[in-house]
CSV table of C-alpha atoms in Angstrom, one decimal:
chain,number,residue,atom,x,y,z
U,1,UNK,CA,24.3,-153.4,62.2
U,2,UNK,CA,24.9,-152.3,58.3
U,3,UNK,CA,22.0,-153.8,56.4
U,4,UNK,CA,23.3,-156.9,53.6
U,5,UNK,CA,24.4,-155.3,50.5
U,6,UNK,CA,21.9,-154.7,48.5
U,7,UNK,CA,20.2,-151.9,51.0
U,8,UNK,CA,23.4,-150.8,51.6
U,9,UNK,CA,23.8,-149.9,48.4
U,10,UNK,CA,20.4,-148.7,47.6
U,11,UNK,CA,21.3,-146.4,50.4
U,12,UNK,CA,24.9,-145.2,48.8
U,13,UNK,CA,22.8,-145.0,45.4
U,14,UNK,CA,20.4,-142.8,47.2
U,15,UNK,CA,22.8,-140.7,48.2
U,16,UNK,CA,25.2,-139.9,45.8
U,17,UNK,CA,22.0,-138.4,44.0
U,18,UNK,CA,21.3,-136.1,45.8
U,19,UNK,CA,24.4,-135.8,48.2
U,20,UNK,CA,23.8,-132.5,50.5
U,21,UNK,CA,24.9,-128.9,50.1
U,22,UNK,CA,25.7,-129.6,45.9
U,23,UNK,CA,25.1,-132.0,43.0
U,24,UNK,CA,27.8,-133.9,42.0
U,25,UNK,CA,28.4,-131.7,38.6
U,26,UNK,CA,28.1,-129.8,41.2
U,27,UNK,CA,31.1,-130.0,42.8
U,28,UNK,CA,33.0,-131.9,39.9
U,29,UNK,CA,33.0,-129.9,37.5
U,30,UNK,CA,36.0,-130.4,36.0
U,31,UNK,CA,38.2,-133.8,35.4
U,32,UNK,CA,39.6,-133.1,38.0
U,33,UNK,CA,42.1,-135.7,38.8
U,34,UNK,CA,40.0,-137.8,42.0
U,35,UNK,CA,41.9,-139.6,45.1
U,36,UNK,CA,39.5,-141.8,46.9
U,37,UNK,CA,41.1,-142.2,50.8
U,38,UNK,CA,39.5,-145.5,51.5
U,39,UNK,CA,39.0,-146.8,54.8
U,40,UNK,CA,40.5,-149.9,54.0
U,41,UNK,CA,39.9,-151.5,57.9
U,42,UNK,CA,36.3,-152.3,56.2
U,43,UNK,CA,37.8,-153.5,53.4
U,44,UNK,CA,36.4,-157.9,55.2
U,45,UNK,CA,32.7,-156.5,54.5
U,46,UNK,CA,31.4,-155.8,51.2
U,47,UNK,CA,30.7,-152.1,52.3
U,48,UNK,CA,33.4,-149.7,51.1
U,49,UNK,CA,33.8,-151.8,48.1
U,50,UNK,CA,30.7,-151.8,47.1
U,51,UNK,CA,29.9,-147.7,48.2
U,52,UNK,CA,33.4,-147.8,45.9
U,53,UNK,CA,31.9,-148.8,43.0
U,54,UNK,CA,28.7,-146.9,43.1
U,55,UNK,CA,30.9,-144.1,43.9
U,56,UNK,CA,33.4,-143.9,40.2
U,57,UNK,CA,30.2,-145.0,38.8
U,58,UNK,CA,29.3,-142.5,39.6
U,59,UNK,CA,32.5,-139.9,39.1
U,60,UNK,CA,32.0,-141.2,35.6
U,61,UNK,CA,28.0,-140.7,34.9
U,62,UNK,CA,29.3,-136.4,35.9
U,63,UNK,CA,31.7,-136.5,33.4
U,64,UNK,CA,35.0,-137.5,36.2
U,65,UNK,CA,36.3,-140.6,34.2
U,66,UNK,CA,37.8,-144.0,35.7
U,67,UNK,CA,41.1,-142.7,34.4
U,68,UNK,CA,40.9,-139.8,36.2
U,69,UNK,CA,41.0,-141.4,39.8
U,70,UNK,CA,42.3,-143.1,42.6
U,71,UNK,CA,41.9,-145.3,45.7
U,72,UNK,CA,44.2,-144.7,48.4
U,73,UNK,CA,43.4,-147.4,51.0
U,74,UNK,CA,43.9,-146.4,54.8
U,75,UNK,CA,43.4,-147.2,58.1
U,76,UNK,CA,41.4,-144.4,60.6
U,77,UNK,CA,44.2,-144.2,63.3
U,78,UNK,CA,47.1,-144.0,61.1
U,79,UNK,CA,48.3,-147.6,60.7
U,80,UNK,CA,49.5,-149.0,58.2
U,81,UNK,CA,46.3,-150.8,56.3
U,82,UNK,CA,46.7,-154.5,54.3
U,83,UNK,CA,45.3,-154.3,51.5
U,84,UNK,CA,44.5,-156.8,48.8
U,85,UNK,CA,45.9,-154.0,46.4
U,86,UNK,CA,45.2,-156.9,43.0
U,87,UNK,CA,41.7,-157.4,44.1
U,88,UNK,CA,40.7,-153.9,44.7
U,89,UNK,CA,41.8,-152.7,40.9
U,90,UNK,CA,40.3,-155.5,39.3
U,91,UNK,CA,37.1,-155.2,41.1
U,92,UNK,CA,36.7,-151.7,40.8
U,93,UNK,CA,38.9,-151.4,37.8
U,94,UNK,CA,40.8,-148.2,38.2
U,95,UNK,CA,44.5,-147.7,40.8
U,96,UNK,CA,44.5,-149.4,43.4
U,97,UNK,CA,47.4,-148.0,46.1
U,98,UNK,CA,48.0,-149.0,50.0
U,99,UNK,CA,49.0,-146.3,52.5
U,100,UNK,CA,52.2,-146.2,54.1
U,101,UNK,CA,53.3,-144.0,56.6
U,102,UNK,CA,57.0,-145.3,56.2
U,103,UNK,CA,56.9,-143.9,52.4
U,104,UNK,CA,57.2,-140.4,50.5
U,105,UNK,CA,55.0,-137.8,51.2
U,106,UNK,CA,54.8,-134.5,50.8
U,107,UNK,CA,54.3,-130.9,53.7
U,108,UNK,CA,50.2,-130.2,53.0
U,109,UNK,CA,50.5,-126.9,55.9
U,110,UNK,CA,51.8,-127.1,60.1
U,111,UNK,CA,49.8,-127.2,62.6
U,112,UNK,CA,49.2,-125.0,65.9
U,113,UNK,CA,52.8,-126.1,67.6
U,114,UNK,CA,54.3,-125.4,64.3
U,115,UNK,CA,54.7,-128.9,62.7
U,116,UNK,CA,54.8,-130.1,59.2
U,117,UNK,CA,51.7,-131.8,58.0
U,118,UNK,CA,53.0,-134.0,56.1
U,119,UNK,CA,50.0,-136.5,54.1
U,120,UNK,CA,50.8,-139.1,51.4
U,121,UNK,CA,52.8,-138.3,48.2
U,122,UNK,CA,50.7,-139.9,45.8
U,123,UNK,CA,47.5,-136.5,47.1
U,124,UNK,CA,50.6,-134.3,46.2
U,125,UNK,CA,48.8,-133.9,42.6
U,126,UNK,CA,45.3,-134.9,43.5
U,127,UNK,CA,43.2,-131.9,42.9
U,128,UNK,CA,40.1,-133.3,44.9
U,129,UNK,CA,40.0,-135.3,47.5
U,130,UNK,CA,37.1,-137.7,48.1
U,131,UNK,CA,37.9,-139.7,52.2
U,132,UNK,CA,35.1,-143.4,51.7
U,133,UNK,CA,34.2,-145.1,55.4
U,134,UNK,CA,32.5,-145.4,58.4
U,135,UNK,CA,32.2,-141.8,59.1
U,136,UNK,CA,29.6,-141.5,62.6
U,137,UNK,CA,29.5,-140.1,66.1
U,138,UNK,CA,29.0,-143.0,69.2
U,139,UNK,CA,29.5,-142.4,72.3
U,140,UNK,CA,31.3,-138.9,73.1
U,141,UNK,CA,33.5,-140.1,69.9
U,142,UNK,CA,34.1,-139.6,66.6
U,143,UNK,CA,34.3,-142.6,64.2
U,144,UNK,CA,37.2,-142.4,60.7
U,145,UNK,CA,35.3,-139.5,59.0
U,146,UNK,CA,38.1,-136.6,59.8
U,147,UNK,CA,40.6,-139.5,60.7
U,148,UNK,CA,40.4,-140.6,57.3
U,149,UNK,CA,42.7,-137.7,56.5
U,150,UNK,CA,44.6,-137.2,59.1
U,151,UNK,CA,45.4,-140.0,60.5
U,152,UNK,CA,44.3,-141.9,57.9
U,153,UNK,CA,46.2,-140.4,54.9
U,154,UNK,CA,49.7,-138.9,56.8
U,155,UNK,CA,53.2,-139.5,57.4
U,156,UNK,CA,54.7,-141.3,60.8
U,157,UNK,CA,55.7,-137.7,62.0
U,158,UNK,CA,52.2,-136.6,60.9
U,159,UNK,CA,50.3,-139.2,63.1
U,160,UNK,CA,52.9,-139.0,66.3
U,161,UNK,CA,51.7,-135.6,66.4
U,162,UNK,CA,47.3,-136.2,66.2
U,163,UNK,CA,48.7,-139.2,68.4
U,164,UNK,CA,50.3,-136.6,70.8
U,165,UNK,CA,47.4,-134.7,70.3
U,166,UNK,CA,44.8,-136.8,72.0
U,167,UNK,CA,46.4,-137.8,74.4
U,168,UNK,CA,47.3,-134.6,75.7
U,169,UNK,CA,44.1,-132.9,75.1
U,170,UNK,CA,41.8,-136.4,74.8
U,171,UNK,CA,38.9,-136.9,71.6
U,172,UNK,CA,38.2,-133.4,71.2
U,173,UNK,CA,41.7,-132.2,70.7
U,174,UNK,CA,41.9,-134.8,68.0
U,175,UNK,CA,38.9,-134.2,66.4
U,176,UNK,CA,40.2,-130.1,66.1
U,177,UNK,CA,43.8,-131.6,65.0
U,178,UNK,CA,41.9,-133.2,61.9
U,179,UNK,CA,39.5,-130.6,61.1
U,180,UNK,CA,42.0,-128.5,61.0
U,181,UNK,CA,44.1,-130.5,58.8
U,182,UNK,CA,41.0,-130.7,56.5
U,183,UNK,CA,40.7,-126.4,55.9
U,184,UNK,CA,44.6,-126.4,55.3
U,185,UNK,CA,43.6,-129.3,52.3
U,186,UNK,CA,40.6,-129.1,51.7
U,187,UNK,CA,37.9,-132.7,51.2
U,188,UNK,CA,35.7,-131.7,48.1
U,189,UNK,CA,33.3,-135.2,49.2
U,190,UNK,CA,32.5,-137.5,52.1
U,191,UNK,CA,30.6,-141.4,51.4
U,192,UNK,CA,29.8,-142.1,55.1
U,193,UNK,CA,27.9,-144.5,56.9
U,194,UNK,CA,26.7,-145.0,60.7
U,195,UNK,CA,26.7,-148.5,62.2
U,196,UNK,CA,23.0,-148.9,61.0
U,197,UNK,CA,23.6,-148.5,57.1
U,198,UNK,CA,23.0,-144.1,57.2
U,199,UNK,CA,24.3,-143.2,54.4
U,200,UNK,CA,25.8,-139.0,53.9
U,201,UNK,CA,27.3,-137.8,50.5
U,202,UNK,CA,27.8,-134.7,52.0
U,203,UNK,CA,31.1,-131.7,51.6
U,204,UNK,CA,34.0,-132.5,53.9
U,205,UNK,CA,33.9,-129.7,56.0
U,206,UNK,CA,30.5,-129.7,57.0
U,207,UNK,CA,29.9,-133.5,57.5
U,208,UNK,CA,33.5,-133.0,59.8
U,209,UNK,CA,32.1,-130.4,61.6
U,210,UNK,CA,29.2,-132.3,61.7
U,211,UNK,CA,29.9,-135.4,63.6
U,212,UNK,CA,32.3,-133.1,66.1
U,213,UNK,CA,28.8,-131.0,66.9
U,214,UNK,CA,27.3,-134.9,67.7
U,215,UNK,CA,29.9,-136.1,69.9
U,216,UNK,CA,30.2,-133.3,71.7
U,217,UNK,CA,33.8,-131.5,70.2
U,218,UNK,CA,33.0,-128.6,68.9
U,219,UNK,CA,35.3,-126.9,65.4
U,220,UNK,CA,38.0,-125.0,66.2
U,221,UNK,CA,37.3,-122.1,67.7
U,222,UNK,CA,33.3,-122.7,67.1
């Protein structure tokens, strides 16, 4: 069970103070337009908002002002999230949007079968991407993590392609598919946690590869 909000906030701050693989200032050397892809399925608990509050403040402190940040609420399974946009905006003081898999998208690349990888159009102009939410491996499966980007922020056809990959090849195929999307798009930072409240701040590729290994789903090409 995740720690109470005060202890969780302290864990988030500690993780952001010493991210794995390099400081926040090193990862965000300029006021980049930064998309914070957040797990809206966790909106019923305070944890995602706490994490976002701390992350937004930490990015502001290293030179990415709030006006250059925005939150995109997603569900890690690619379904449409129910986000109280007004409440999130009031709490976070940055623009907040809810991903809609049926709305405008852009093509970020193609998968191994040649199908277009289509992501939320709001990510088209993003200069940096951060994934925020649960991210852990348990019982041979990955929870959250790479799925926040894709299928989380994907258009309907791309969500269907991910589901087909999972149907054909199980959890390993689903994880490989999502890792391949990250390789094309790039996730600059992840802020993730497990059910025990252990928080990690790390680069997307490093963190997602770790989750794949922990779930016995080796990264593609490993």
